[in-house]
Amino acid sequence: MRYMNALLAHPVFQLLGWTLLHFVWQGALVALAYASLSLSLSRSTANLRYLVACASMLLMLALPVATFFQLNSNVAADAAS
């Protein structure tokens, strides 16, 4: 148990936790935007609907990565000052 507490106290794991927490609301916003776009594009071509769905999934892949690096740069800036 002692090793688990030491591991969880490491800053990388804290950043991962905050990243996952932020992704909850970010993913919900992307899903909401996709749902509204999907409804408005119901009469569009299948290729366009597929493109919007793929873009939404790629955005959901990129958001946690960008959030992690943003939080990491904030921590580094706070440590430097």
Tab-separated table of C-alpha atoms in Angstrom:
chain	number	residue	atom	x	y	z
A	1	MET	CA	0.000	0.000	0.000
A	2	ARG	CA	2.899	2.293	0.732
A	3	TYR	CA	4.101	1.979	-2.873
A	4	MET	CA	0.642	2.755	-4.216
A	5	ASN	CA	0.452	5.976	-2.194
A	6	ALA	CA	3.919	6.992	-3.370
A	7	LEU	CA	2.957	6.238	-6.956
A	8	LEU	CA	-0.288	8.202	-6.792
A	9	ALA	CA	1.502	11.175	-5.246
A	10	HIS	CA	3.712	11.454	-8.333
A	11	PRO	CA	2.865	14.584	-10.356
A	12	VAL	CA	2.360	12.666	-13.616
A	13	PHE	CA	-0.434	10.606	-12.114
A	14	GLN	CA	-2.040	13.707	-10.662
A	15	LEU	CA	-1.903	15.315	-14.121
A	16	LEU	CA	-3.482	12.203	-15.632
A	17	GLY	CA	-6.281	12.370	-13.080
A	18	TRP	CA	-7.001	16.018	-13.832
A	19	THR	CA	-6.834	15.272	-17.548
A	20	LEU	CA	-9.441	12.530	-17.227
A	21	LEU	CA	-11.636	14.772	-15.111
A	22	HIS	CA	-11.495	17.545	-17.701
A	23	PHE	CA	-12.187	15.077	-20.500
A	24	VAL	CA	-15.538	14.225	-18.921
A	25	TRP	CA	-16.949	17.678	-19.677
A	26	GLN	CA	-14.952	18.108	-22.885
A	27	GLY	CA	-16.209	14.795	-24.263
A	28	ALA	CA	-19.762	15.698	-23.274
A	29	LEU	CA	-19.493	18.971	-25.192
A	30	VAL	CA	-18.130	17.232	-28.284
A	31	ALA	CA	-20.887	14.609	-28.080
A	32	LEU	CA	-23.520	17.326	-27.740
A	33	ALA	CA	-22.092	19.216	-30.708
A	34	TYR	CA	-21.986	16.004	-32.756
A	35	ALA	CA	-25.574	15.144	-31.848
A	36	SER	CA	-26.825	18.546	-32.926
A	37	LEU	CA	-24.807	18.418	-36.153
A	38	SER	CA	-26.024	14.901	-36.818
A	39	LEU	CA	-29.623	16.013	-36.522
A	40	SER	CA	-29.102	18.938	-38.832
A	41	LEU	CA	-27.245	16.772	-41.362
A	42	SER	CA	-29.822	13.983	-41.436
A	43	ARG	CA	-30.653	14.671	-45.091
A	44	SER	CA	-27.016	15.119	-46.143
A	45	THR	CA	-24.885	12.540	-47.859
A	46	ALA	CA	-23.519	9.604	-45.936
A	47	ASN	CA	-19.983	10.770	-46.684
A	48	LEU	CA	-20.568	14.110	-44.969
A	49	ARG	CA	-22.158	12.459	-41.926
A	50	TYR	CA	-19.245	10.029	-41.772
A	51	LEU	CA	-16.751	12.898	-42.000
A	52	VAL	CA	-18.447	14.731	-39.127
A	53	ALA	CA	-18.444	11.558	-37.006
A	54	CYS	CA	-14.753	10.918	-37.710
A	55	ALA	CA	-13.875	14.538	-36.918
A	56	SER	CA	-15.723	14.254	-33.622
A	57	MET	CA	-13.827	11.096	-32.686
A	58	LEU	CA	-10.499	12.644	-33.653
A	59	LEU	CA	-11.327	15.672	-31.534
A	60	MET	CA	-12.103	13.376	-28.607
A	61	LEU	CA	-8.711	11.751	-29.131
A	62	ALA	CA	-6.844	15.065	-29.309
A	63	LEU	CA	-8.527	16.847	-26.398
A	64	PRO	CA	-7.021	14.760	-23.565
A	65	VAL	CA	-3.557	15.018	-25.095
A	66	ALA	CA	-3.825	18.788	-25.429
A	67	THR	CA	-5.259	19.086	-21.925
A	68	PHE	CA	-2.420	17.018	-20.447
A	69	PHE	CA	0.233	19.186	-22.075
A	70	GLN	CA	-1.591	22.372	-21.106
A	71	LEU	CA	-1.823	21.281	-17.481
A	72	ASN	CA	1.817	20.171	-17.567
A	73	SER	CA	2.947	23.566	-18.843
A	74	ASN	CA	0.914	25.279	-16.108
A	75	VAL	CA	2.584	23.117	-13.457
A	76	ALA	CA	6.007	23.807	-14.929
A	77	ALA	CA	5.325	27.557	-14.990
A	78	ASP	CA	4.141	27.482	-11.367
A	79	ALA	CA	7.235	25.538	-10.317
A	80	ALA	CA	9.538	27.997	-12.100
A	81	SER	CA	8.093	31.032	-10.347
